[in-house]
Amino acid sequence: MSEPSDPTHVIVRNGQRAIRVNVAALAEFAQRALETCAVLPGRLSFPLGEVAVLLVSDRRIAGLHRKFMGVTGPTDVITFQHGEIFISVHTARRQARRFGNSFRHELQLYIVHGLLHLRGFDDTEPAGARRMQVLQEEILRSLAEAR
C-alpha cells in the first residue's frame, strides 16, 4: 500500500482545441484526487508517483483504443499503467449531456476512474465495476465536500 508521504504529482495537458477546458481548475482537482487515491488500499504496492492526464479529441482516443485495445471507435478514458490517463473531451461532453452532469463533473469522474485503474482496480467484471463505481462516487463526494 502506498503511504501518504509518497511523492505524488499530476500534470494536466490539453491536447485538443475544439472544446474549451479550464485546465488550471482541472489540474487542481486532479492533484487532490491523486492524493486521495494514492492512500487507498489498492491492489498495487507501489506509489502512483507522477501521473499525466491528457485531454484529447475523439479521433486521438479512437486511435489509441484501436491500437492498444483492438476496439474501433472512441471511448471516454484510457489508462496506461505507467501513469498516463487519456480523456476524450468530446466523449465527456456527450456523456455529460446524456447523464445530466456538468462537463466539469464528467471530466473529474474520468480522472478518478483512471486513478483507480492505476491503483489496480479493474472494472472488467461486474463486481469490480460496482466496487469502482462506489469508490468513484465516494471520492467525488469527499473532494466536493472538502472545497
Short mmCIF file of N, CA and C in Angstrom, two decimals:
data_model
loop_
_atom_site.label_atom_id
_atom_site.label_comp_id
_atom_site.label_asym_id
_atom_site.label_seq_id
_atom_site.Cartn_x
_atom_site.Cartn_y
_atom_site.Cartn_z
N MET A 1 0.84 -1.17 0.00
CA MET A 1 0.00 0.00 0.00
C MET A 1 0.88 1.23 0.00
N SER A 2 0.45 2.24 -0.71
CA SER A 2 1.17 3.49 -0.79
C SER A 2 0.99 4.29 0.50
N GLU A 3 2.04 4.90 0.97
CA GLU A 3 1.99 5.70 2.19
C GLU A 3 1.65 7.14 1.83
N PRO A 4 1.02 7.90 2.75
CA PRO A 4 0.67 9.28 2.48
C PRO A 4 1.87 10.14 2.13
N SER A 5 3.07 9.78 2.57
CA SER A 5 4.25 10.58 2.29
C SER A 5 4.85 10.31 0.90
N ASP A 6 4.32 9.34 0.18
CA ASP A 6 4.83 9.07 -1.16
C ASP A 6 4.65 10.30 -2.04
N PRO A 7 5.68 10.65 -2.82
CA PRO A 7 5.53 11.82 -3.68
C PRO A 7 4.50 11.54 -4.77
N THR A 8 3.57 12.44 -4.90
CA THR A 8 2.56 12.32 -5.93
C THR A 8 2.42 13.66 -6.63
N HIS A 9 2.37 13.60 -7.93
CA HIS A 9 2.26 14.82 -8.72
C HIS A 9 1.45 14.51 -9.97
N VAL A 10 0.60 15.43 -10.34
CA VAL A 10 -0.19 15.25 -11.55
C VAL A 10 -0.01 16.46 -12.46
N ILE A 11 0.07 16.18 -13.74
CA ILE A 11 0.07 17.25 -14.73
C ILE A 11 -1.11 17.01 -15.66
N VAL A 12 -1.74 18.09 -16.06
CA VAL A 12 -2.87 18.02 -16.99
C VAL A 12 -2.47 18.81 -18.23
N ARG A 13 -2.59 18.16 -19.37
CA ARG A 13 -2.28 18.82 -20.65
C ARG A 13 -3.47 18.72 -21.57
N ASN A 14 -3.78 19.83 -22.21
CA ASN A 14 -4.88 19.88 -23.16
C ASN A 14 -4.32 19.71 -24.56
N GLY A 15 -4.56 18.56 -25.15
CA GLY A 15 -4.05 18.27 -26.48
C GLY A 15 -5.09 18.42 -27.58
N GLN A 16 -6.14 19.15 -27.30
CA GLN A 16 -7.18 19.39 -28.30
C GLN A 16 -7.59 20.85 -28.22
N ARG A 17 -8.18 21.37 -29.30
CA ARG A 17 -8.55 22.78 -29.31
C ARG A 17 -10.03 23.03 -29.55
N ALA A 18 -10.79 21.99 -29.80
CA ALA A 18 -12.19 22.17 -30.19
C ALA A 18 -13.10 22.55 -29.04
N ILE A 19 -12.80 22.08 -27.83
CA ILE A 19 -13.68 22.30 -26.68
C ILE A 19 -12.88 23.01 -25.59
N ARG A 20 -13.42 24.08 -25.11
CA ARG A 20 -12.75 24.88 -24.07
C ARG A 20 -12.78 24.12 -22.73
N VAL A 21 -11.61 24.05 -22.09
CA VAL A 21 -11.47 23.35 -20.81
C VAL A 21 -10.69 24.26 -19.87
N ASN A 22 -11.15 24.38 -18.62
CA ASN A 22 -10.42 25.11 -17.60
C ASN A 22 -9.35 24.17 -17.04
N VAL A 23 -8.19 24.18 -17.67
CA VAL A 23 -7.12 23.24 -17.34
C VAL A 23 -6.59 23.48 -15.93
N ALA A 24 -6.48 24.73 -15.52
CA ALA A 24 -5.96 25.03 -14.18
C ALA A 24 -6.86 24.44 -13.09
N ALA A 25 -8.18 24.62 -13.23
CA ALA A 25 -9.11 24.08 -12.23
C ALA A 25 -9.10 22.56 -12.27
N LEU A 26 -9.00 21.99 -13.45
CA LEU A 26 -8.97 20.53 -13.58
C LEU A 26 -7.68 19.97 -12.97
N ALA A 27 -6.57 20.67 -13.16
CA ALA A 27 -5.30 20.23 -12.59
C ALA A 27 -5.34 20.28 -11.06
N GLU A 28 -5.99 21.31 -10.51
CA GLU A 28 -6.11 21.41 -9.05
C GLU A 28 -6.95 20.25 -8.52
N PHE A 29 -8.06 19.93 -9.20
CA PHE A 29 -8.88 18.80 -8.80
C PHE A 29 -8.08 17.50 -8.93
N ALA A 30 -7.40 17.33 -10.05
CA ALA A 30 -6.65 16.10 -10.30
C ALA A 30 -5.58 15.87 -9.24
N GLN A 31 -4.94 16.94 -8.77
CA GLN A 31 -3.93 16.80 -7.72
C GLN A 31 -4.56 16.31 -6.43
N ARG A 32 -5.70 16.88 -6.06
CA ARG A 32 -6.38 16.44 -4.84
C ARG A 32 -6.87 15.00 -4.98
N ALA A 33 -7.38 14.65 -6.17
CA ALA A 33 -7.85 13.28 -6.40
C ALA A 33 -6.68 12.30 -6.35
N LEU A 34 -5.55 12.68 -6.91
CA LEU A 34 -4.37 11.82 -6.88
C LEU A 34 -3.93 11.56 -5.44
N GLU A 35 -3.89 12.60 -4.63
CA GLU A 35 -3.50 12.44 -3.23
C GLU A 35 -4.48 11.54 -2.49
N THR A 36 -5.77 11.64 -2.81
CA THR A 36 -6.78 10.79 -2.18
C THR A 36 -6.60 9.34 -2.62
N CYS A 37 -6.42 9.11 -3.91
CA CYS A 37 -6.30 7.74 -4.44
C CYS A 37 -4.98 7.09 -4.05
N ALA A 38 -3.94 7.89 -3.85
CA ALA A 38 -2.63 7.33 -3.53
C ALA A 38 -2.62 6.58 -2.21
N VAL A 39 -3.53 6.92 -1.30
CA VAL A 39 -3.54 6.26 0.00
C VAL A 39 -4.62 5.20 0.12
N LEU A 40 -5.34 4.95 -0.97
CA LEU A 40 -6.35 3.88 -0.95
C LEU A 40 -5.66 2.53 -0.82
N PRO A 41 -6.31 1.61 -0.13
CA PRO A 41 -5.76 0.25 -0.06
C PRO A 41 -6.00 -0.46 -1.38
N GLY A 42 -5.24 -0.08 -2.38
CA GLY A 42 -5.41 -0.66 -3.70
C GLY A 42 -4.71 -1.99 -3.84
N ARG A 43 -4.70 -2.47 -5.04
CA ARG A 43 -4.10 -3.76 -5.32
C ARG A 43 -2.63 -3.64 -5.73
N LEU A 44 -2.13 -2.42 -5.79
CA LEU A 44 -0.74 -2.21 -6.16
C LEU A 44 0.06 -1.83 -4.93
N SER A 45 1.32 -2.22 -4.92
CA SER A 45 2.15 -1.96 -3.75
C SER A 45 3.15 -0.84 -3.99
N PHE A 46 3.01 -0.10 -5.08
CA PHE A 46 3.93 0.99 -5.35
C PHE A 46 3.17 2.31 -5.41
N PRO A 47 3.86 3.43 -5.17
CA PRO A 47 3.19 4.73 -5.19
C PRO A 47 2.79 5.12 -6.61
N LEU A 48 1.78 5.96 -6.69
CA LEU A 48 1.35 6.43 -8.00
C LEU A 48 2.41 7.31 -8.65
N GLY A 49 3.12 8.11 -7.87
CA GLY A 49 4.16 8.97 -8.42
C GLY A 49 3.58 10.02 -9.34
N GLU A 50 4.25 10.30 -10.46
CA GLU A 50 3.76 11.30 -11.39
C GLU A 50 2.73 10.70 -12.33
N VAL A 51 1.64 11.41 -12.51
CA VAL A 51 0.57 10.99 -13.39
C VAL A 51 0.32 12.12 -14.38
N ALA A 52 0.13 11.76 -15.64
CA ALA A 52 -0.19 12.72 -16.68
C ALA A 52 -1.62 12.49 -17.16
N VAL A 53 -2.43 13.53 -17.08
CA VAL A 53 -3.79 13.49 -17.62
C VAL A 53 -3.74 14.25 -18.94
N LEU A 54 -4.08 13.56 -20.01
CA LEU A 54 -4.00 14.15 -21.34
C LEU A 54 -5.40 14.25 -21.93
N LEU A 55 -5.83 15.47 -22.18
CA LEU A 55 -7.15 15.72 -22.76
C LEU A 55 -7.01 15.70 -24.27
N VAL A 56 -7.75 14.82 -24.92
CA VAL A 56 -7.60 14.62 -26.35
C VAL A 56 -8.96 14.62 -27.04
N SER A 57 -8.90 14.58 -28.37
CA SER A 57 -10.11 14.52 -29.19
C SER A 57 -10.60 13.08 -29.32
N ASP A 58 -11.82 12.94 -29.80
CA ASP A 58 -12.35 11.60 -30.09
C ASP A 58 -11.47 10.88 -31.10
N ARG A 59 -10.97 11.60 -32.07
CA ARG A 59 -10.13 10.99 -33.10
C ARG A 59 -8.86 10.39 -32.49
N ARG A 60 -8.22 11.14 -31.61
CA ARG A 60 -6.98 10.66 -30.98
C ARG A 60 -7.26 9.46 -30.08
N ILE A 61 -8.30 9.53 -29.27
CA ILE A 61 -8.57 8.42 -28.36
C ILE A 61 -9.04 7.19 -29.12
N ALA A 62 -9.74 7.39 -30.25
CA ALA A 62 -10.16 6.25 -31.07
C ALA A 62 -8.93 5.52 -31.62
N GLY A 63 -7.90 6.28 -32.00
CA GLY A 63 -6.66 5.65 -32.46
C GLY A 63 -5.99 4.84 -31.37
N LEU A 64 -5.95 5.37 -30.17
CA LEU A 64 -5.38 4.64 -29.04
C LEU A 64 -6.22 3.41 -28.70
N HIS A 65 -7.52 3.58 -28.74
CA HIS A 65 -8.46 2.49 -28.44
C HIS A 65 -8.23 1.32 -29.41
N ARG A 66 -8.10 1.64 -30.68
CA ARG A 66 -7.88 0.61 -31.70
C ARG A 66 -6.50 -0.02 -31.54
N LYS A 67 -5.47 0.82 -31.36
CA LYS A 67 -4.10 0.32 -31.31
C LYS A 67 -3.83 -0.55 -30.09
N PHE A 68 -4.30 -0.14 -28.92
CA PHE A 68 -3.94 -0.83 -27.69
C PHE A 68 -4.99 -1.79 -27.16
N MET A 69 -6.25 -1.62 -27.60
CA MET A 69 -7.30 -2.49 -27.08
C MET A 69 -8.03 -3.25 -28.18
N GLY A 70 -7.70 -2.95 -29.43
CA GLY A 70 -8.32 -3.66 -30.54
C GLY A 70 -9.80 -3.35 -30.72
N VAL A 71 -10.23 -2.18 -30.24
CA VAL A 71 -11.64 -1.80 -30.32
C VAL A 71 -11.76 -0.56 -31.20
N THR A 72 -12.69 -0.60 -32.14
CA THR A 72 -12.91 0.51 -33.04
C THR A 72 -13.79 1.57 -32.39
N GLY A 73 -13.45 2.82 -32.60
CA GLY A 73 -14.27 3.94 -32.13
C GLY A 73 -13.73 4.57 -30.86
N PRO A 74 -14.23 5.75 -30.55
CA PRO A 74 -13.76 6.46 -29.35
C PRO A 74 -14.30 5.85 -28.07
N THR A 75 -13.67 6.21 -26.98
CA THR A 75 -14.11 5.83 -25.64
C THR A 75 -13.90 7.03 -24.74
N ASP A 76 -14.30 6.94 -23.49
CA ASP A 76 -14.19 8.09 -22.60
C ASP A 76 -12.79 8.27 -22.02
N VAL A 77 -12.22 7.19 -21.48
CA VAL A 77 -10.93 7.29 -20.82
C VAL A 77 -10.13 6.00 -21.04
N ILE A 78 -8.84 6.16 -21.26
CA ILE A 78 -7.92 5.03 -21.37
C ILE A 78 -6.76 5.31 -20.42
N THR A 79 -6.45 4.32 -19.59
CA THR A 79 -5.38 4.46 -18.61
C THR A 79 -4.25 3.50 -18.95
N PHE A 80 -3.05 4.02 -18.97
CA PHE A 80 -1.86 3.19 -19.17
C PHE A 80 -1.13 3.09 -17.84
N GLN A 81 -0.68 1.90 -17.50
CA GLN A 81 -0.13 1.61 -16.18
C GLN A 81 1.15 2.36 -15.85
N HIS A 82 1.75 3.02 -16.81
CA HIS A 82 2.94 3.82 -16.48
C HIS A 82 2.58 5.25 -16.13
N GLY A 83 1.27 5.52 -15.92
CA GLY A 83 0.86 6.80 -15.37
C GLY A 83 0.22 7.79 -16.31
N GLU A 84 -0.27 7.34 -17.45
CA GLU A 84 -0.95 8.25 -18.37
C GLU A 84 -2.44 7.93 -18.40
N ILE A 85 -3.23 8.99 -18.29
CA ILE A 85 -4.68 8.88 -18.40
C ILE A 85 -5.11 9.77 -19.56
N PHE A 86 -5.61 9.14 -20.61
CA PHE A 86 -6.11 9.87 -21.77
C PHE A 86 -7.62 10.01 -21.63
N ILE A 87 -8.11 11.23 -21.79
CA ILE A 87 -9.54 11.51 -21.68
C ILE A 87 -10.02 12.20 -22.94
N SER A 88 -11.08 11.68 -23.53
CA SER A 88 -11.68 12.33 -24.69
C SER A 88 -12.64 13.41 -24.20
N VAL A 89 -12.33 14.67 -24.51
CA VAL A 89 -13.21 15.75 -24.09
C VAL A 89 -14.51 15.73 -24.89
N HIS A 90 -14.45 15.25 -26.12
CA HIS A 90 -15.67 15.15 -26.94
C HIS A 90 -16.65 14.14 -26.32
N THR A 91 -16.13 12.98 -25.95
CA THR A 91 -16.97 11.96 -25.31
C THR A 91 -17.46 12.46 -23.96
N ALA A 92 -16.60 13.14 -23.21
CA ALA A 92 -17.01 13.67 -21.90
C ALA A 92 -18.18 14.64 -22.06
N ARG A 93 -18.11 15.50 -23.07
CA ARG A 93 -19.20 16.46 -23.28
C ARG A 93 -20.50 15.74 -23.65
N ARG A 94 -20.40 14.74 -24.54
CA ARG A 94 -21.59 13.97 -24.92
C ARG A 94 -22.19 13.23 -23.73
N GLN A 95 -21.33 12.56 -22.96
CA GLN A 95 -21.80 11.79 -21.82
C GLN A 95 -22.38 12.69 -20.73
N ALA A 96 -21.81 13.84 -20.54
CA ALA A 96 -22.34 14.78 -19.55
C ALA A 96 -23.78 15.16 -19.91
N ARG A 97 -23.99 15.46 -21.16
CA ARG A 97 -25.35 15.78 -21.61
C ARG A 97 -26.28 14.59 -21.45
N ARG A 98 -25.80 13.43 -21.82
CA ARG A 98 -26.61 12.21 -21.76
C ARG A 98 -27.05 11.89 -20.33
N PHE A 99 -26.13 12.06 -19.36
CA PHE A 99 -26.42 11.68 -17.98
C PHE A 99 -26.82 12.86 -17.09
N GLY A 100 -26.94 14.05 -17.68
CA GLY A 100 -27.36 15.22 -16.91
C GLY A 100 -26.31 15.73 -15.94
N ASN A 101 -25.05 15.51 -16.26
CA ASN A 101 -23.94 16.00 -15.43
C ASN A 101 -23.35 17.25 -16.07
N SER A 102 -22.59 17.99 -15.29
CA SER A 102 -21.83 19.08 -15.88
C SER A 102 -20.62 18.49 -16.61
N PHE A 103 -20.12 19.22 -17.57
CA PHE A 103 -18.93 18.81 -18.30
C PHE A 103 -17.76 18.66 -17.32
N ARG A 104 -17.62 19.60 -16.40
CA ARG A 104 -16.56 19.55 -15.39
C ARG A 104 -16.66 18.27 -14.55
N HIS A 105 -17.87 17.93 -14.11
CA HIS A 105 -18.06 16.71 -13.31
C HIS A 105 -17.66 15.47 -14.10
N GLU A 106 -18.02 15.43 -15.36
CA GLU A 106 -17.69 14.26 -16.19
C GLU A 106 -16.18 14.10 -16.32
N LEU A 107 -15.47 15.21 -16.55
CA LEU A 107 -14.01 15.15 -16.62
C LEU A 107 -13.42 14.69 -15.29
N GLN A 108 -13.96 15.19 -14.19
CA GLN A 108 -13.47 14.78 -12.87
C GLN A 108 -13.71 13.29 -12.64
N LEU A 109 -14.87 12.81 -13.05
CA LEU A 109 -15.18 11.38 -12.93
C LEU A 109 -14.16 10.54 -13.68
N TYR A 110 -13.81 10.96 -14.89
CA TYR A 110 -12.85 10.19 -15.69
C TYR A 110 -11.46 10.22 -15.06
N ILE A 111 -11.09 11.33 -14.45
CA ILE A 111 -9.79 11.39 -13.77
C ILE A 111 -9.77 10.40 -12.61
N VAL A 112 -10.81 10.40 -11.79
CA VAL A 112 -10.87 9.47 -10.66
C VAL A 112 -10.88 8.03 -11.17
N HIS A 113 -11.64 7.77 -12.21
CA HIS A 113 -11.70 6.42 -12.79
C HIS A 113 -10.30 5.97 -13.21
N GLY A 114 -9.59 6.82 -13.92
CA GLY A 114 -8.24 6.48 -14.35
C GLY A 114 -7.29 6.26 -13.18
N LEU A 115 -7.40 7.09 -12.15
CA LEU A 115 -6.54 6.94 -10.97
C LEU A 115 -6.82 5.61 -10.26
N LEU A 116 -8.09 5.22 -10.20
CA LEU A 116 -8.41 3.93 -9.59
C LEU A 116 -7.81 2.78 -10.39
N HIS A 117 -7.82 2.89 -11.71
CA HIS A 117 -7.16 1.86 -12.52
C HIS A 117 -5.67 1.80 -12.19
N LEU A 118 -5.05 2.97 -12.01
CA LEU A 118 -3.63 2.99 -11.67
C LEU A 118 -3.35 2.37 -10.30
N ARG A 119 -4.33 2.38 -9.42
CA ARG A 119 -4.18 1.73 -8.11
C ARG A 119 -4.47 0.24 -8.19
N GLY A 120 -4.83 -0.24 -9.39
CA GLY A 120 -5.03 -1.68 -9.56
C GLY A 120 -6.48 -2.13 -9.58
N PHE A 121 -7.42 -1.21 -9.49
CA PHE A 121 -8.83 -1.59 -9.55
C PHE A 121 -9.20 -1.88 -10.99
N ASP A 122 -10.11 -2.83 -11.18
CA ASP A 122 -10.47 -3.31 -12.51
C ASP A 122 -11.99 -3.35 -12.62
N ASP A 123 -12.50 -2.92 -13.75
CA ASP A 123 -13.95 -2.90 -13.96
C ASP A 123 -14.40 -3.83 -15.08
N THR A 124 -13.59 -4.83 -15.40
CA THR A 124 -13.98 -5.74 -16.48
C THR A 124 -15.04 -6.74 -16.04
N GLU A 125 -15.10 -7.03 -14.76
CA GLU A 125 -16.14 -7.92 -14.22
C GLU A 125 -17.17 -7.09 -13.46
N PRO A 126 -18.43 -7.55 -13.40
CA PRO A 126 -19.48 -6.77 -12.74
C PRO A 126 -19.16 -6.37 -11.30
N ALA A 127 -18.60 -7.27 -10.50
CA ALA A 127 -18.29 -6.94 -9.11
C ALA A 127 -17.23 -5.84 -9.02
N GLY A 128 -16.22 -5.93 -9.85
CA GLY A 128 -15.18 -4.90 -9.88
C GLY A 128 -15.72 -3.57 -10.35
N ALA A 129 -16.60 -3.61 -11.35
CA ALA A 129 -17.21 -2.38 -11.86
C ALA A 129 -18.05 -1.71 -10.77
N ARG A 130 -18.81 -2.50 -10.02
CA ARG A 130 -19.60 -1.94 -8.92
C ARG A 130 -18.70 -1.33 -7.86
N ARG A 131 -17.64 -2.02 -7.50
CA ARG A 131 -16.70 -1.52 -6.50
C ARG A 131 -16.08 -0.19 -6.95
N MET A 132 -15.68 -0.12 -8.22
CA MET A 132 -15.10 1.12 -8.74
C MET A 132 -16.13 2.24 -8.74
N GLN A 133 -17.36 1.94 -9.11
CA GLN A 133 -18.40 2.97 -9.13
C GLN A 133 -18.64 3.54 -7.74
N VAL A 134 -18.70 2.67 -6.74
CA VAL A 134 -18.90 3.12 -5.36
C VAL A 134 -17.72 4.00 -4.92
N LEU A 135 -16.51 3.55 -5.19
CA LEU A 135 -15.33 4.32 -4.82
C LEU A 135 -15.30 5.68 -5.53
N GLN A 136 -15.62 5.68 -6.82
CA GLN A 136 -15.64 6.93 -7.58
C GLN A 136 -16.60 7.92 -6.94
N GLU A 137 -17.80 7.46 -6.63
CA GLU A 137 -18.80 8.34 -6.03
C GLU A 137 -18.33 8.85 -4.67
N GLU A 138 -17.73 7.99 -3.86
CA GLU A 138 -17.22 8.40 -2.55
C GLU A 138 -16.12 9.45 -2.69
N ILE A 139 -15.21 9.21 -3.61
CA ILE A 139 -14.09 10.15 -3.80
C ILE A 139 -14.60 11.48 -4.32
N LEU A 140 -15.47 11.46 -5.33
CA LEU A 140 -16.00 12.72 -5.87
C LEU A 140 -16.76 13.49 -4.79
N ARG A 141 -17.54 12.80 -3.99
CA ARG A 141 -18.31 13.45 -2.93
C ARG A 141 -17.36 14.04 -1.88
N SER A 142 -16.34 13.28 -1.47
CA SER A 142 -15.43 13.78 -0.44
C SER A 142 -14.63 14.99 -0.95
N LEU A 143 -14.24 14.99 -2.20
CA LEU A 143 -13.49 16.11 -2.75
C LEU A 143 -14.38 17.34 -2.91
N ALA A 144 -15.65 17.13 -3.24
CA ALA A 144 -16.59 18.25 -3.36
C ALA A 144 -16.85 18.86 -1.99
N GLU A 145 -16.97 18.01 -0.96
CA GLU A 145 -17.22 18.49 0.40
C GLU A 145 -16.01 19.22 0.97
N ALA A 146 -14.81 18.83 0.54
CA ALA A 146 -13.59 19.42 1.07
C ALA A 146 -13.35 20.84 0.52
N ARG A 147 -14.05 21.21 -0.50
CA ARG A 147 -13.85 22.55 -1.09
C ARG A 147 -14.40 23.61 -0.25
#
